[in-house]
Short mmCIF file of C-alpha atoms in Angstrom, two decimals:
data_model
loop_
_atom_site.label_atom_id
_atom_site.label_comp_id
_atom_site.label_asym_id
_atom_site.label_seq_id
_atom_site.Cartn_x
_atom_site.Cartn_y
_atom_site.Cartn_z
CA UNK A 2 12.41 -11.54 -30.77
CA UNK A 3 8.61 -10.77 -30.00
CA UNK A 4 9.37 -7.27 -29.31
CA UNK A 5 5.73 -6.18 -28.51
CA UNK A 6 5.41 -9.41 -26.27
CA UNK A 7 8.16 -8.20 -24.03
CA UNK A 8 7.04 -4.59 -23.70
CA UNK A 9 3.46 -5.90 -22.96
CA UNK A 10 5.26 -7.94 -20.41
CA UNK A 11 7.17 -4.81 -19.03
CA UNK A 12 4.41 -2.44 -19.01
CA UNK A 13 2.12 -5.39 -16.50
CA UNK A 14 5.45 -5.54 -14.23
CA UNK A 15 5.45 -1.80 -13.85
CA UNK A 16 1.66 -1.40 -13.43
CA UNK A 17 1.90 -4.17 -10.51
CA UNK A 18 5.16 -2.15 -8.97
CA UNK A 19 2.91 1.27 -9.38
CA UNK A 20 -0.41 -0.03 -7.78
CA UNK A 21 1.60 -2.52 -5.36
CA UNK A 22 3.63 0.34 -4.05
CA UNK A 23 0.77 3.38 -3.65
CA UNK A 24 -0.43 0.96 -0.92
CA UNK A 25 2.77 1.73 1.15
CA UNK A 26 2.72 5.53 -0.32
CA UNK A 27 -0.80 5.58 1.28
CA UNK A 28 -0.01 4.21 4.36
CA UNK A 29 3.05 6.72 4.69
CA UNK A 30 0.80 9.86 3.81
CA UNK A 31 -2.03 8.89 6.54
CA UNK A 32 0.62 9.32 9.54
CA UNK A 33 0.05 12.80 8.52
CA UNK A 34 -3.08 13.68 6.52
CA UNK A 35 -6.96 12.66 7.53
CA UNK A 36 -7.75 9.86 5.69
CA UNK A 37 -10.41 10.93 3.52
CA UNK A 38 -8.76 14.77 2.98
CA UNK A 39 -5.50 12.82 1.81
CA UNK A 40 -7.80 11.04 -0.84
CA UNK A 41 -9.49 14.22 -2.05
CA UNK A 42 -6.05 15.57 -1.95
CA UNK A 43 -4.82 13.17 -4.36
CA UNK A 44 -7.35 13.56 -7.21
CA UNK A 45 -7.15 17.52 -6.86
CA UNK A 46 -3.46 16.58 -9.09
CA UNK A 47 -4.63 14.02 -10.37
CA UNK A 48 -7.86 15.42 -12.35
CA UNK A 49 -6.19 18.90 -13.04
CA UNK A 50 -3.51 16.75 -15.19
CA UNK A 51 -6.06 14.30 -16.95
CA UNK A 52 -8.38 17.09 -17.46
CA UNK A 53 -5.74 19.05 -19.64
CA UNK A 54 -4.29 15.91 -21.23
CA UNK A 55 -8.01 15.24 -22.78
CA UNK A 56 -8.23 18.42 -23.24
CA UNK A 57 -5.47 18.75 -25.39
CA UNK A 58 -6.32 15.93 -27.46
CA UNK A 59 -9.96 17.58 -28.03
CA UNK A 60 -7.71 20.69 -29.34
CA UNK A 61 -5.65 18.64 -32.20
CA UNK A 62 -8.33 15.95 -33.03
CA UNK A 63 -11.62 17.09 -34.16
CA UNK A 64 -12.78 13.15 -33.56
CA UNK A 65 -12.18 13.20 -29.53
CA UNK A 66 -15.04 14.11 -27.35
CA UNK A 67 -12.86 15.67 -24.46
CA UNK A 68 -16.25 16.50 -21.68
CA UNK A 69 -19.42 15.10 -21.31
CA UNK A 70 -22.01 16.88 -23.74
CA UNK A 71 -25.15 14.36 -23.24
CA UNK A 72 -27.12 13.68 -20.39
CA UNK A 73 -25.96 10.07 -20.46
CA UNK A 74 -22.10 11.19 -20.00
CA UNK A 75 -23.29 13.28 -16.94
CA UNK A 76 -24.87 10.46 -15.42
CA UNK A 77 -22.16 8.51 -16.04
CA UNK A 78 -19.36 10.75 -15.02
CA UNK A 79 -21.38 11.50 -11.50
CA UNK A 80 -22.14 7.71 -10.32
CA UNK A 81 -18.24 6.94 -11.38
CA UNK A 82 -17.04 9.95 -9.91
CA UNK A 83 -19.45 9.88 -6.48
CA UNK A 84 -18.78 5.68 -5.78
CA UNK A 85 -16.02 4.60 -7.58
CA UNK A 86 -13.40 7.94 -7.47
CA UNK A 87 -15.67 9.21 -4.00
CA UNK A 88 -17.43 6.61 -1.61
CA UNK A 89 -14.69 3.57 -2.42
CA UNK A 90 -11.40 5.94 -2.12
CA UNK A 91 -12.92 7.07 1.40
CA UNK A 92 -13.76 3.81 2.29
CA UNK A 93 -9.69 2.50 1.45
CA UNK A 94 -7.69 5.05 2.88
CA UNK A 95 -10.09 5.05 5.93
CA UNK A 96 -9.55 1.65 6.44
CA UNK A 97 -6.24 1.19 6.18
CA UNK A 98 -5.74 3.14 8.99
CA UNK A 99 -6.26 -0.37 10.46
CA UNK A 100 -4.47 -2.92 8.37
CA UNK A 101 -1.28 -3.41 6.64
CA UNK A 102 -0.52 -2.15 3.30
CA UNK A 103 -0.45 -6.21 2.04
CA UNK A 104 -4.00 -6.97 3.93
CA UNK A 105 -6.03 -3.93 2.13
CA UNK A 106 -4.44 -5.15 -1.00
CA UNK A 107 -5.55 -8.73 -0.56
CA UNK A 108 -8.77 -7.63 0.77
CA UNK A 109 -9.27 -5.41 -2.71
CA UNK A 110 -8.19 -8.50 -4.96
CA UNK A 111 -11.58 -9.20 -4.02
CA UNK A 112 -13.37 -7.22 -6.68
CA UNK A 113 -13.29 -9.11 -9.70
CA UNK A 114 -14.94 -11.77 -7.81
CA UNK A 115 -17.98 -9.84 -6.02
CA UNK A 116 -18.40 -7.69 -9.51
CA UNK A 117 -19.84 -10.63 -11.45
CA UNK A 118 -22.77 -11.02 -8.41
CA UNK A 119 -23.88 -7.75 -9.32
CA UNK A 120 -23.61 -8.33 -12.79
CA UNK A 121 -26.10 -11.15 -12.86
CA UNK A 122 -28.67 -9.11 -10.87
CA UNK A 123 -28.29 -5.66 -13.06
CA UNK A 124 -27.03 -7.27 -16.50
CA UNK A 125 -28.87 -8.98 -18.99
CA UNK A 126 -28.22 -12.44 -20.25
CA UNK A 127 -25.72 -13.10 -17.62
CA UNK A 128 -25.90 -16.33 -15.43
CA UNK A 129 -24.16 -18.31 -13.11
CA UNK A 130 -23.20 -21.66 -12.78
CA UNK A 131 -22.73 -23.66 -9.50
CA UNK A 132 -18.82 -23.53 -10.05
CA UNK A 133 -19.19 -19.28 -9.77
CA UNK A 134 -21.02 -19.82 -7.26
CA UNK A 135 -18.50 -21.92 -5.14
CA UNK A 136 -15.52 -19.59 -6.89
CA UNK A 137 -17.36 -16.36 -5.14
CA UNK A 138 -18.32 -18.56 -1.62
CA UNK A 139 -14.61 -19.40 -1.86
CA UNK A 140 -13.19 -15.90 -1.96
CA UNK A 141 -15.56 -14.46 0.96
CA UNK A 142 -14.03 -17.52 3.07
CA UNK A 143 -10.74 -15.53 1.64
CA UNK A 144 -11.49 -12.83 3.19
CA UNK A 145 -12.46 -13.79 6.96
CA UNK A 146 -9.34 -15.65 6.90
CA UNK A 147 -7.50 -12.11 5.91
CA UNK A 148 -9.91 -10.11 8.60
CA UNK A 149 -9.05 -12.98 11.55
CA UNK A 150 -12.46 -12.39 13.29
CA UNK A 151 -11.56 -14.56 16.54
CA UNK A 152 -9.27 -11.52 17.49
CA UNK A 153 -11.68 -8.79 17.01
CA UNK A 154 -9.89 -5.27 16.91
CA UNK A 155 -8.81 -2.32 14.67
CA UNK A 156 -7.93 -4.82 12.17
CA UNK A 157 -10.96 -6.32 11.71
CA UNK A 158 -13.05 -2.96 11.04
CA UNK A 159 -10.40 -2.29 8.59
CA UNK A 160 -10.74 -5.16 6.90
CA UNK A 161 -14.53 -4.48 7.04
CA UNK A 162 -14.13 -1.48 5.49
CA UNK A 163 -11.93 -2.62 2.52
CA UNK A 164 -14.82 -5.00 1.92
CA UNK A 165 -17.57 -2.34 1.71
CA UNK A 166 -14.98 -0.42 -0.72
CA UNK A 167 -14.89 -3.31 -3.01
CA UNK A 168 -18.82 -3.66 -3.05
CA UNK A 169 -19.11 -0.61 -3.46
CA UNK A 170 -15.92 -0.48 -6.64
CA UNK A 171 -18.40 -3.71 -7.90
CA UNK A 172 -21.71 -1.94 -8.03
CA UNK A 173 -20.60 1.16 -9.43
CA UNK A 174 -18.95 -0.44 -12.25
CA UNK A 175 -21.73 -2.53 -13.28
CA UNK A 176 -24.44 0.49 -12.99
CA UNK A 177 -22.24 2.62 -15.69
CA UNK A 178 -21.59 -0.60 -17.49
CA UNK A 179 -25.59 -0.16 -17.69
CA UNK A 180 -25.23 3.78 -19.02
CA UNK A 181 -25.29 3.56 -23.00
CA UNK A 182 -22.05 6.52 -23.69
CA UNK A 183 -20.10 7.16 -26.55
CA UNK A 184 -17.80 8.95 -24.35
CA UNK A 185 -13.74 8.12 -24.67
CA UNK A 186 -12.61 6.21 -21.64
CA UNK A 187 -9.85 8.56 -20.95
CA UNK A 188 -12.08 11.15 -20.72
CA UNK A 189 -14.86 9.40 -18.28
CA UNK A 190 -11.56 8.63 -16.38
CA UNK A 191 -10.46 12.47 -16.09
CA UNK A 192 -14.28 13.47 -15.03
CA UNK A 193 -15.02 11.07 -13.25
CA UNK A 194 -11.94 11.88 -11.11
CA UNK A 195 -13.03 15.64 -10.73
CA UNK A 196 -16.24 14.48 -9.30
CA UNK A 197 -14.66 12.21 -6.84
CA UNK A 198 -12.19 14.77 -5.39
CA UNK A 199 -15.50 17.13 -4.78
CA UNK A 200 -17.39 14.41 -3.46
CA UNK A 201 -14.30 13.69 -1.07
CA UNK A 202 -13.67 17.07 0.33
CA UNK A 203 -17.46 17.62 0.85
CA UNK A 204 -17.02 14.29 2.67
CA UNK A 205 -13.90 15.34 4.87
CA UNK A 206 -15.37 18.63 5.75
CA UNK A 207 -18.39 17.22 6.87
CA UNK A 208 -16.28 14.03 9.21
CA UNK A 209 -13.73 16.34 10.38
CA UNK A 210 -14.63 20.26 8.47
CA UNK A 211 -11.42 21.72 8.02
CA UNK A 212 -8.42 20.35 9.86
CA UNK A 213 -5.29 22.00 10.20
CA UNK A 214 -2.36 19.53 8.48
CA UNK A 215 1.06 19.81 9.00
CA UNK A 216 2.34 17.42 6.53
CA UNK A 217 5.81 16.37 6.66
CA UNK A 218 8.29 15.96 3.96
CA UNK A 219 7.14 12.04 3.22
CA UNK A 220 3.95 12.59 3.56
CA UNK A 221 4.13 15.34 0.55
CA UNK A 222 6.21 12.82 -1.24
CA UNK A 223 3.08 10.32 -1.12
CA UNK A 224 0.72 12.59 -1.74
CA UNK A 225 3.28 13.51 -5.36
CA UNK A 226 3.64 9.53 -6.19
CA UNK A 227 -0.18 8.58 -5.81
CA UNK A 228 -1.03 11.73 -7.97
CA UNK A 229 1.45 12.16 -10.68
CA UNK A 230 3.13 8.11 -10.15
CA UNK A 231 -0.02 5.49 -9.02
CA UNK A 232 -3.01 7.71 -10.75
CA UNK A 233 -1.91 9.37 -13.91
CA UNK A 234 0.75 7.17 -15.01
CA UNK A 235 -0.77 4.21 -13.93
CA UNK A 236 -3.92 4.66 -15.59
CA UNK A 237 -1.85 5.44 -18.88
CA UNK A 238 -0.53 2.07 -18.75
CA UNK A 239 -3.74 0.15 -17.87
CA UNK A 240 -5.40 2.02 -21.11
CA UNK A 241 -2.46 0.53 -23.33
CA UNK A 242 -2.63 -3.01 -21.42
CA UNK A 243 -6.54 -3.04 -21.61
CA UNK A 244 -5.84 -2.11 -25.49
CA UNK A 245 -2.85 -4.60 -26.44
CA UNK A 246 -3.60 -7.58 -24.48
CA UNK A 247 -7.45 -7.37 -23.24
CA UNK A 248 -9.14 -6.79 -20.37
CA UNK A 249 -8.85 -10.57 -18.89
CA UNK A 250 -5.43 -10.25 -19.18
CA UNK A 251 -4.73 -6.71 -17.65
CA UNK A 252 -6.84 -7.09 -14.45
CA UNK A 253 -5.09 -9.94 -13.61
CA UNK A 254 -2.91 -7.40 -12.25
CA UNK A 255 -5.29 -7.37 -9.31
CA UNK A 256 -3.66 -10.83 -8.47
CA UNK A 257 -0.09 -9.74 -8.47
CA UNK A 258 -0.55 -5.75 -6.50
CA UNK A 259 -1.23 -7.53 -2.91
CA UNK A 260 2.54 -9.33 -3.45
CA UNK A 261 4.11 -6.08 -4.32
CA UNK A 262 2.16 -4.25 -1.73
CA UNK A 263 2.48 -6.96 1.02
CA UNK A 264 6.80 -7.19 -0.10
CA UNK A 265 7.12 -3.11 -0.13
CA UNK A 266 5.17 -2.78 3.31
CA UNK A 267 7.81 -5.09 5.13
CA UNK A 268 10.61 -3.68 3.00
CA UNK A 269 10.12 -0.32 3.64
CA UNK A 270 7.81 0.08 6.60
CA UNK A 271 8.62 -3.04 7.90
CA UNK A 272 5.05 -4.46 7.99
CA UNK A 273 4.49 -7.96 9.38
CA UNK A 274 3.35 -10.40 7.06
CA UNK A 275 1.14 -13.03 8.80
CA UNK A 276 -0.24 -15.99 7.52
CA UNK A 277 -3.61 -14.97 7.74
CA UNK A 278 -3.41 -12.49 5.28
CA UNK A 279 -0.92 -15.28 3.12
CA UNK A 280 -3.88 -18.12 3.69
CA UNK A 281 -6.63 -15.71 2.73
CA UNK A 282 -4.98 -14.58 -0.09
CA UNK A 283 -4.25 -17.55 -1.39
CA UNK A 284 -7.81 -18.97 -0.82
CA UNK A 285 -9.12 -15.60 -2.70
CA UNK A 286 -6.89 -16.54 -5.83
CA UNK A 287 -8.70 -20.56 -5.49
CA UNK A 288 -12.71 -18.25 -6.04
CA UNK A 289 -11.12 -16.50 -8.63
CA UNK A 290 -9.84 -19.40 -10.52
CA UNK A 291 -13.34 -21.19 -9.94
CA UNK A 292 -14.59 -18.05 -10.84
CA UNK A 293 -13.44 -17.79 -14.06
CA UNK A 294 -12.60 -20.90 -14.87
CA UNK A 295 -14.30 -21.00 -18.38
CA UNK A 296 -12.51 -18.38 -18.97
CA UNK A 297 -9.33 -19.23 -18.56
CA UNK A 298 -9.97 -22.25 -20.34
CA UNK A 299 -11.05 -20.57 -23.10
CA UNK A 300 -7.49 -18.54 -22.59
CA UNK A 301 -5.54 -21.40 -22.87
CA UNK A 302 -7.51 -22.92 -26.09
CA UNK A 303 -6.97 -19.37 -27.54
CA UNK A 304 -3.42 -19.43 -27.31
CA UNK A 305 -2.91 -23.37 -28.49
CA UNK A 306 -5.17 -21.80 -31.25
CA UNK A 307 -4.56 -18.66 -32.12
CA UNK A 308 -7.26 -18.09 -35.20
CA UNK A 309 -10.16 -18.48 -32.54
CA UNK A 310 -11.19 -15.44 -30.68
CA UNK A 311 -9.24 -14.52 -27.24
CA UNK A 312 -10.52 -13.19 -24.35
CA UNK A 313 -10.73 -9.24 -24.21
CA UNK A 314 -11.37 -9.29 -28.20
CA UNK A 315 -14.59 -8.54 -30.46
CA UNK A 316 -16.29 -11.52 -29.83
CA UNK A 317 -19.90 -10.96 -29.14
CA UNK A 318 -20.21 -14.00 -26.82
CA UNK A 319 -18.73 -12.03 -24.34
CA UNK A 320 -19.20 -9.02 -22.04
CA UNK A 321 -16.96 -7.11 -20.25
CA UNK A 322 -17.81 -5.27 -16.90
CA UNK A 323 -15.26 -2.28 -15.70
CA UNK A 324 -12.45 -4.78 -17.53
CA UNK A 325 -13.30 -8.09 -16.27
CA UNK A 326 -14.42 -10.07 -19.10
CA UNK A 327 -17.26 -12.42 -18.86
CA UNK A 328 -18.59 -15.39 -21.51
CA UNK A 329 -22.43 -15.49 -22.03
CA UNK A 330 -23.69 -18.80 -21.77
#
């Protein structure tokens, strides 16, 4: 028995139940907090425990840079923390104010596909081909399916703003992907996240300045699972994915959250699922596929061949942007 193949196999299952799930823990915690408050909220737990895990591992190893000493980890840490852990975490739990748990998880599947468009404007030596082209084309189609823009309403500006979050998630990761660091990942992670919860309450107490909240028992249990459950453990188990089995493999977790999230929101919150946001799913999964359909290829001659270089490895014919992995041509 392939032991490490099974826990590698466990470990995706649970990330997709974790990130699936915080979509219906999000949706639960806005009844009661403002949207962009309940985000800031989150990372306050979130960063305090990431900052002292990395901090404890710059206590025992001598090795582990555990905060940003060069001007270049400052940058870094500040666009991560303002647009990916600030701007796009508004922009989400804003918007799904508007849309089922299962839409703004379809609607953010969407990122692997619009990050390699920025990555061929701001990256070097990257190109694209006319199947890319017709893979991205594809998933935007996707996503007006998803937003249903013939019955123009709260859903549709939800969906809208899911879109901008996922833009914004794209460019973000490709500008630090730009920032030469030789700071640990965990540690941009934990930074980056203290950032984002300043940037977020500046945000809230400028929208709103400073509500009074009542939260209610649920709502506290939300606000618990997306800091200690969905951020912290979840981003434990993407490191050791990303690590053990690549980056093309792990993010294909993106394609598997929107079932969990659209299954838990009629479960437990019993969310409709329509076949809007089934169609425009599946049409989003089609771009991908064009998307990265050398790629996969590759993939699959990797595994029939398992001397040659897979994807997520050394190999310097490819580049990987915030963990999606791309071939150079």
């Amino acid at each position: 028995m392939n032991v490490a193949r099974y826990r590698n196999t466990v470990l995706f299952v649970l990330l997709s139940l974790i990130w699936g799930s915080s979509f219906v823990a999000i949706e639960t915690g806005l009844r009661a907090f403002p949207p962009v408050l309940f985000a800031a909220l989150r990372y306050d737990v979130a960063s305090a425990v990431m900052l002292a895990v990395v901090a404890g591992l710059g206590i025992r190893r001598d090795d582990f840079q555990w905060r940003p000493a060069m001007r270049t980890d400052w940058l870094l840490v500040v666009i991560g923390g303002v647009f990916i852990f600030g701007l796009y975490l508004a922009l989400i739990f804003t918007g799904q104010q508007y849309v089922t748990s299962g839409v703004a998880a379809v609607v953010l599947s969407l990122k692997p596909v619009v990050t390699p468009l920025f990555a061929v404007t701001l990256l070097p030596n990257e190109r694209f081909g006319r199947l890319q082209v017709a893979g991205v084309l594809i998933a935007l189609l996707g996503v007006i399916v998803v937003a249903n823009p013939t019955s123009l309403g709260g859903g549709t500006v939800g969906v809208g703003l899911l879109f901008v979050a996922a833009l914004v998630f794209a460019v973000a990761s490709v500008l630090t992907q730009k920032i030469g660091t030789t700071l640990p990942t965990l540690t941009q992670q934990a930074w980056m996240m203290v950032v984002g919860a300043l940037f977020l309450h500046a945000t809230s107490a400028v929208i709103r300045g400073v509500p009074s909240v009542s939260p209610t028992p649920s709502a506290l249990v939300s606000l618990a699972y997306l800091a200690f459950v969905a951020s912290v453990v979840g981003y434990f188990v993407y490191f050791d994915l990303l690590e053990r089995i690549g980056a093309s493999e792990a993010n294909l977790v993106n394609y598997v959250v929107p079932v969990v999230a659209t299954l838990f929101g009629w479960l437990l919150l019993g969310e409709p699922i329509t076949d809007s946001t089934i169609l425009g799913f599946l049409v989003i999964v089609a771009g991908f596929i064009l998307l990265k359909w050398a790629t996969l290829k590759r993939g699959v001659v990797a595994v029939r061949r398992p001397s040659r270089s897979v994807p997520g490895g050394s190999s310097s014919d490819t580049v990987v942007v915030s963990g999606n992995v791309y071939y150079r041509r």
